Amino acid sequence: MASYTAGRVPAFVSLGMVVVDELRSPGKTPRTNIPGGSGTFSTFGARLVSGRDQAADVGCFILAGSDFPQSVLDRLEEWDIDLTVKVDPTRLSTRGLLEYHDAAFSRKTFHYTTTPLQPTPKDLPLPLLAASSFHLLAGPADLERQVGELLRLRSQSRDTSERRPLLVWEPLPIQVSAAAREAHLAACRLVHVFSPNHLELIMLFQGPVSPEEADDAAFRTDLVEAYADAVLDAGIGPDGNGTIVVRAGSRGCLVSSTQIHGRHRWLPAVSFAHGSRRAVVDATGAGNTFLGALTFAMASHDHDVLVAARQATVAASFAIEQIGLATLERPADGQEEERWNGQTFGERFKTHESMQLL
């Protein structure tokens, strides 16, 4: 195991995978060794919110095989995060093929090309195990196992806080169905925040969503709120007072909690001015980025979920401007703020902050 910022207890860790992707698109040379996966993008979201000064509070764990590319490590090391790599020399790294089927990048397919190496709490070194928050991407059964293992290992260590860590759950899309609704509702009681996207939430209650229902023109805020209410009524978190954050793409996000007056608040998505050089290129990883930012903001800055969700919304906008990760531009003199794709996180957040709650 190699740790690049050893000993410090981070505010955030994702138990998602860091995947080495190959990207293919029509008429272009394939791109290889591209960092991807929920672990990568959620860490990216946390790092956007942390800024340079708190970068070391962002933990990142990679379960790697013998062939893990140095170029991916180099990219992540640029962020100055608490990066830990555990290598299994008998296995190949988690690799995937992300294939775009049109020039607009609107149709895509993904599959793993090696057997995935899924991190679990027992893989984490003590400093990461002691983190104050975790992002988890899992089905209900796996979530129950991971949370149980995480809490058990933390209870056995004198170096971890007795306080229960903040747990943010992103449901595994392929396991979301009406048949699995009760399992998801039961698992929600283990976490503080449950965050499906709007189509996944609808699928939990209605079953498969047709192309017509998935069309943006068919979007219904009342339906999303009704199903969010049903999740709240079933109970989220150990005390039943948790939050559901529904990610809804261009519609923004819905934050619902019994602790919010009226239960529901819609936050608008970041909008790019018509004719701006900034545009939506590829939404891959945007949801993971959102949740990494949300988790870090809630845990590190002690923000309420509405403020954290606004920061997460801004973070997600940096994930959709390009294929892959945004480019970090360091200030030459070390005094100015760092920039991502030519803009600071603070600048974009300030602009978005001026938009009123719907």
PDB file of C-alpha atoms in Angstrom, residues 76-254:
ATOM      1  CA  LEU A  76      -5.068  12.486  -9.238  1.00  0.00           C
ATOM      2  CA  GLU A  77      -1.875  13.565  -7.486  1.00  0.00           C
ATOM      3  CA  GLU A  78      -2.241  16.977  -9.135  1.00  0.00           C
ATOM      4  CA  TRP A  79      -5.193  17.564  -6.821  1.00  0.00           C
ATOM      5  CA  ASP A  80      -3.044  17.271  -3.633  1.00  0.00           C
ATOM      6  CA  ILE A  81      -5.617  14.978  -2.024  1.00  0.00           C
ATOM      7  CA  ASP A  82      -5.022  12.213   0.529  1.00  0.00           C
ATOM      8  CA  LEU A  83      -4.445   9.485  -2.046  1.00  0.00           C
ATOM      9  CA  THR A  84      -3.966   5.871  -0.990  1.00  0.00           C
ATOM     10  CA  VAL A  85      -3.369   2.997  -3.392  1.00  0.00           C
ATOM     11  CA  LYS A  86      -3.615  -0.674  -2.488  1.00  0.00           C
ATOM     12  CA  VAL A  87      -2.210  -2.936  -5.197  1.00  0.00           C
ATOM     13  CA  ASP A  88      -3.195  -6.548  -5.744  1.00  0.00           C
ATOM     14  CA  PRO A  89      -0.351  -7.874  -7.928  1.00  0.00           C
ATOM     15  CA  THR A  90      -2.376 -10.968  -8.851  1.00  0.00           C
ATOM     16  CA  ARG A  91      -5.236  -8.999 -10.431  1.00  0.00           C
ATOM     17  CA  LEU A  92      -5.762  -6.584 -13.281  1.00  0.00           C
ATOM     18  CA  SER A  93      -7.058  -3.108 -12.530  1.00  0.00           C
ATOM     19  CA  THR A  94     -10.724  -2.264 -13.001  1.00  0.00           C
ATOM     20  CA  ARG A  95     -11.073  -1.270 -16.643  1.00  0.00           C
ATOM     21  CA  GLY A  96     -14.093  -0.294 -18.680  1.00  0.00           C
ATOM     22  CA  LEU A  97     -15.088   0.566 -22.229  1.00  0.00           C
ATOM     23  CA  LEU A  98     -17.228   3.686 -22.610  1.00  0.00           C
ATOM     24  CA  GLU A  99     -18.458   3.886 -26.190  1.00  0.00           C
ATOM     25  CA  TYR A 100     -20.276   6.880 -27.658  1.00  0.00           C
ATOM     26  CA  HIS A 101     -22.510   6.062 -30.604  1.00  0.00           C
ATOM     27  CA  ASP A 102     -23.059   9.522 -32.073  1.00  0.00           C
ATOM     28  CA  ALA A 103     -21.133  12.750 -32.492  1.00  0.00           C
ATOM     29  CA  ALA A 104     -23.273  14.533 -29.888  1.00  0.00           C
ATOM     30  CA  PHE A 105     -22.256  12.006 -27.189  1.00  0.00           C
ATOM     31  CA  SER A 106     -25.946  11.518 -26.358  1.00  0.00           C
ATOM     32  CA  ARG A 107     -26.010   7.745 -26.869  1.00  0.00           C
ATOM     33  CA  LYS A 108     -23.440   5.676 -25.055  1.00  0.00           C
ATOM     34  CA  THR A 109     -22.832   2.217 -23.636  1.00  0.00           C
ATOM     35  CA  PHE A 110     -20.473   1.004 -20.949  1.00  0.00           C
ATOM     36  CA  HIS A 111     -19.178  -2.350 -19.843  1.00  0.00           C
ATOM     37  CA  TYR A 112     -16.295  -3.589 -17.725  1.00  0.00           C
ATOM     38  CA  THR A 113     -13.485  -5.265 -19.626  1.00  0.00           C
ATOM     39  CA  THR A 114     -11.877  -6.742 -16.496  1.00  0.00           C
ATOM     40  CA  THR A 115     -13.335  -8.085 -13.269  1.00  0.00           C
ATOM     41  CA  PRO A 116     -14.088  -5.033 -11.093  1.00  0.00           C
ATOM     42  CA  LEU A 117     -12.087  -4.506  -7.913  1.00  0.00           C
ATOM     43  CA  GLN A 118     -14.717  -3.114  -5.528  1.00  0.00           C
ATOM     44  CA  PRO A 119     -13.307  -1.461  -2.388  1.00  0.00           C
ATOM     45  CA  THR A 120     -14.887  -2.373   0.939  1.00  0.00           C
ATOM     46  CA  PRO A 121     -14.340  -0.821   4.369  1.00  0.00           C
ATOM     47  CA  LYS A 122     -11.903  -3.578   5.361  1.00  0.00           C
ATOM     48  CA  ASP A 123      -9.598  -2.436   2.543  1.00  0.00           C
ATOM     49  CA  LEU A 124      -9.245   1.065   3.980  1.00  0.00           C
ATOM     50  CA  PRO A 125      -6.211   2.103   6.023  1.00  0.00           C
ATOM     51  CA  LEU A 126      -7.021   3.519   9.440  1.00  0.00           C
ATOM     52  CA  PRO A 127      -6.882   7.246   8.525  1.00  0.00           C
ATOM     53  CA  LEU A 128      -9.436   6.744   5.741  1.00  0.00           C
ATOM     54  CA  LEU A 129     -11.552   4.409   7.857  1.00  0.00           C
ATOM     55  CA  ALA A 130     -11.800   7.248  10.382  1.00  0.00           C
ATOM     56  CA  ALA A 131     -13.147   9.747   7.818  1.00  0.00           C
ATOM     57  CA  SER A 132     -16.085  11.867   8.894  1.00  0.00           C
ATOM     58  CA  SER A 133     -18.155  11.075   5.782  1.00  0.00           C
ATOM     59  CA  PHE A 134     -18.519   8.418   3.097  1.00  0.00           C
ATOM     60  CA  HIS A 135     -20.093   8.261  -0.352  1.00  0.00           C
ATOM     61  CA  LEU A 136     -21.418   4.811  -1.214  1.00  0.00           C
ATOM     62  CA  LEU A 137     -22.663   3.498  -4.568  1.00  0.00           C
ATOM     63  CA  ALA A 138     -24.357   0.163  -3.943  1.00  0.00           C
ATOM     64  CA  GLY A 139     -27.487  -1.922  -4.093  1.00  0.00           C
ATOM     65  CA  PRO A 140     -29.452  -2.365  -0.853  1.00  0.00           C
ATOM     66  CA  ALA A 141     -27.850  -5.654   0.219  1.00  0.00           C
ATOM     67  CA  ASP A 142     -24.318  -4.435  -0.495  1.00  0.00           C
ATOM     68  CA  LEU A 143     -25.059  -1.190   1.306  1.00  0.00           C
ATOM     69  CA  GLU A 144     -26.160  -3.062   4.418  1.00  0.00           C
ATOM     70  CA  ARG A 145     -22.963  -5.135   4.341  1.00  0.00           C
ATOM     71  CA  GLN A 146     -20.719  -2.125   3.780  1.00  0.00           C
ATOM     72  CA  VAL A 147     -22.324   0.028   6.471  1.00  0.00           C
ATOM     73  CA  GLY A 148     -22.268  -2.840   8.968  1.00  0.00           C
ATOM     74  CA  GLU A 149     -18.617  -3.552   8.234  1.00  0.00           C
ATOM     75  CA  LEU A 150     -17.683   0.127   8.352  1.00  0.00           C
ATOM     76  CA  LEU A 151     -19.307   0.726  11.735  1.00  0.00           C
ATOM     77  CA  ARG A 152     -17.891  -2.497  13.184  1.00  0.00           C
ATOM     78  CA  LEU A 153     -14.330  -1.678  12.109  1.00  0.00           C
ATOM     79  CA  ARG A 154     -14.623   1.870  13.408  1.00  0.00           C
ATOM     80  CA  SER A 155     -15.908   0.629  16.772  1.00  0.00           C
ATOM     81  CA  GLN A 156     -12.862  -1.638  17.091  1.00  0.00           C
ATOM     82  CA  SER A 157     -10.404   1.218  16.610  1.00  0.00           C
ATOM     83  CA  ARG A 158      -9.424   3.704  19.296  1.00  0.00           C
ATOM     84  CA  ASP A 159      -8.450   6.182  16.600  1.00  0.00           C
ATOM     85  CA  THR A 160     -11.892   6.709  15.101  1.00  0.00           C
ATOM     86  CA  SER A 161     -14.544   9.096  16.319  1.00  0.00           C
ATOM     87  CA  GLU A 162     -17.406   7.618  18.319  1.00  0.00           C
ATOM     88  CA  ARG A 163     -19.704   9.819  16.270  1.00  0.00           C
ATOM     89  CA  ARG A 164     -21.427   7.998  13.414  1.00  0.00           C
ATOM     90  CA  PRO A 165     -19.971   9.173  10.091  1.00  0.00           C
ATOM     91  CA  LEU A 166     -22.161  10.967   7.584  1.00  0.00           C
ATOM     92  CA  LEU A 167     -23.304   8.402   5.013  1.00  0.00           C
ATOM     93  CA  VAL A 168     -24.566   9.416   1.574  1.00  0.00           C
ATOM     94  CA  TRP A 169     -26.055   6.639  -0.555  1.00  0.00           C
ATOM     95  CA  GLU A 170     -26.235   6.630  -4.335  1.00  0.00           C
ATOM     96  CA  PRO A 171     -28.328   3.598  -5.373  1.00  0.00           C
ATOM     97  CA  LEU A 172     -26.877   1.220  -7.948  1.00  0.00           C
ATOM     98  CA  PRO A 173     -28.939   1.903 -11.101  1.00  0.00           C
ATOM     99  CA  ILE A 174     -29.162  -1.697 -12.294  1.00  0.00           C
ATOM    100  CA  GLN A 175     -30.756  -2.747  -8.995  1.00  0.00           C
ATOM    101  CA  VAL A 176     -33.418  -0.029  -8.938  1.00  0.00           C
ATOM    102  CA  SER A 177     -36.885  -1.470  -9.572  1.00  0.00           C
ATOM    103  CA  ALA A 178     -40.360  -1.530  -8.073  1.00  0.00           C
ATOM    104  CA  ALA A 179     -39.696  -5.091  -6.932  1.00  0.00           C
ATOM    105  CA  ALA A 180     -36.733  -3.826  -4.910  1.00  0.00           C
ATOM    106  CA  ARG A 181     -38.585  -0.847  -3.416  1.00  0.00           C
ATOM    107  CA  GLU A 182     -38.967  -2.282   0.090  1.00  0.00           C
ATOM    108  CA  ALA A 183     -35.297  -3.292   0.176  1.00  0.00           C
ATOM    109  CA  HIS A 184     -34.287   0.246  -0.782  1.00  0.00           C
ATOM    110  CA  LEU A 185     -36.602   1.813   1.794  1.00  0.00           C
ATOM    111  CA  ALA A 186     -35.222  -0.459   4.512  1.00  0.00           C
ATOM    112  CA  ALA A 187     -31.634   0.391   3.546  1.00  0.00           C
ATOM    113  CA  CYS A 188     -32.428   4.113   3.682  1.00  0.00           C
ATOM    114  CA  ARG A 189     -32.624   3.828   7.461  1.00  0.00           C
ATOM    115  CA  LEU A 190     -28.875   3.162   7.546  1.00  0.00           C
ATOM    116  CA  VAL A 191     -27.812   6.403   5.860  1.00  0.00           C
ATOM    117  CA  HIS A 192     -28.267  10.124   6.326  1.00  0.00           C
ATOM    118  CA  VAL A 193     -28.846  11.034   2.678  1.00  0.00           C
ATOM    119  CA  PHE A 194     -30.442   8.941  -0.073  1.00  0.00           C
ATOM    120  CA  SER A 195     -29.873  10.300  -3.570  1.00  0.00           C
ATOM    121  CA  PRO A 196     -31.423   8.660  -6.626  1.00  0.00           C
ATOM    122  CA  ASN A 197     -31.958  10.559  -9.841  1.00  0.00           C
ATOM    123  CA  HIS A 198     -35.555  11.358 -10.715  1.00  0.00           C
ATOM    124  CA  LEU A 199     -35.958   8.428 -13.110  1.00  0.00           C
ATOM    125  CA  GLU A 200     -34.596   5.984 -10.530  1.00  0.00           C
ATOM    126  CA  LEU A 201     -37.019   7.350  -7.935  1.00  0.00           C
ATOM    127  CA  ILE A 202     -39.940   6.903 -10.322  1.00  0.00           C
ATOM    128  CA  MET A 203     -38.779   3.376 -11.174  1.00  0.00           C
ATOM    129  CA  LEU A 204     -38.810   2.448  -7.477  1.00  0.00           C
ATOM    130  CA  PHE A 205     -42.536   3.178  -7.356  1.00  0.00           C
ATOM    131  CA  GLN A 206     -43.797   2.671 -10.916  1.00  0.00           C
ATOM    132  CA  GLY A 207     -41.435   0.176 -12.476  1.00  0.00           C
ATOM    133  CA  PRO A 208     -39.750   0.673 -15.876  1.00  0.00           C
ATOM    134  CA  VAL A 209     -39.889   4.171 -17.330  1.00  0.00           C
ATOM    135  CA  SER A 210     -40.832   4.459 -21.013  1.00  0.00           C
ATOM    136  CA  PRO A 211     -38.867   6.703 -23.407  1.00  0.00           C
ATOM    137  CA  GLU A 212     -41.869   9.031 -23.487  1.00  0.00           C
ATOM    138  CA  GLU A 213     -41.926   9.272 -19.680  1.00  0.00           C
ATOM    139  CA  ALA A 214     -38.172   9.842 -19.590  1.00  0.00           C
ATOM    140  CA  ASP A 215     -38.428  12.762 -22.016  1.00  0.00           C
ATOM    141  CA  ASP A 216     -37.750  16.110 -20.373  1.00  0.00           C
ATOM    142  CA  ALA A 217     -41.074  17.439 -21.648  1.00  0.00           C
ATOM    143  CA  ALA A 218     -42.881  14.845 -19.518  1.00  0.00           C
ATOM    144  CA  PHE A 219     -41.122  15.893 -16.306  1.00  0.00           C
ATOM    145  CA  ARG A 220     -43.530  16.279 -13.375  1.00  0.00           C
ATOM    146  CA  THR A 221     -42.398  17.999 -10.197  1.00  0.00           C
ATOM    147  CA  ASP A 222     -45.526  16.870  -8.354  1.00  0.00           C
ATOM    148  CA  LEU A 223     -44.778  13.216  -9.078  1.00  0.00           C
ATOM    149  CA  VAL A 224     -41.156  13.504  -7.924  1.00  0.00           C
ATOM    150  CA  GLU A 225     -42.259  15.270  -4.738  1.00  0.00           C
ATOM    151  CA  ALA A 226     -44.935  12.650  -4.045  1.00  0.00           C
ATOM    152  CA  TYR A 227     -42.442   9.804  -4.283  1.00  0.00           C
ATOM    153  CA  ALA A 228     -39.898  11.749  -2.213  1.00  0.00           C
ATOM    154  CA  ASP A 229     -42.625  12.106   0.428  1.00  0.00           C
ATOM    155  CA  ALA A 230     -43.136   8.346   0.388  1.00  0.00           C
ATOM    156  CA  VAL A 231     -39.436   7.777   1.062  1.00  0.00           C
ATOM    157  CA  LEU A 232     -39.456  10.335   3.873  1.00  0.00           C
ATOM    158  CA  ASP A 233     -42.509   8.703   5.432  1.00  0.00           C
ATOM    159  CA  ALA A 234     -40.714   5.343   5.424  1.00  0.00           C
ATOM    160  CA  GLY A 235     -37.803   6.959   7.276  1.00  0.00           C
ATOM    161  CA  ILE A 236     -34.265   7.918   6.292  1.00  0.00           C
ATOM    162  CA  GLY A 237     -31.395   7.599   8.740  1.00  0.00           C
ATOM    163  CA  PRO A 238     -31.096   6.040  12.195  1.00  0.00           C
ATOM    164  CA  ASP A 239     -33.337   8.737  13.699  1.00  0.00           C
ATOM    165  CA  GLY A 240     -35.735   8.915  10.753  1.00  0.00           C
ATOM    166  CA  ASN A 241     -34.879  12.556  10.071  1.00  0.00           C
ATOM    167  CA  GLY A 242     -32.620  12.113   7.063  1.00  0.00           C
ATOM    168  CA  THR A 243     -32.830  13.660   3.625  1.00  0.00           C
ATOM    169  CA  ILE A 244     -33.596  12.562   0.094  1.00  0.00           C
ATOM    170  CA  VAL A 245     -31.842  14.550  -2.625  1.00  0.00           C
ATOM    171  CA  VAL A 246     -33.267  13.807  -6.063  1.00  0.00           C
ATOM    172  CA  ARG A 247     -30.922  14.676  -8.938  1.00  0.00           C
ATOM    173  CA  ALA A 248     -32.901  15.776 -11.981  1.00  0.00           C
ATOM    174  CA  GLY A 249     -30.387  16.883 -14.615  1.00  0.00           C
ATOM    175  CA  SER A 250     -31.325  20.136 -16.320  1.00  0.00           C
ATOM    176  CA  ARG A 251     -34.231  20.482 -13.872  1.00  0.00           C
ATOM    177  CA  GLY A 252     -31.810  20.867 -10.976  1.00  0.00           C
ATOM    178  CA  CYS A 253     -32.382  18.898  -7.805  1.00  0.00           C
ATOM    179  CA  LEU A 254     -35.032  18.388  -5.167  1.00  0.00           C
TER     180      LEU A 254
END
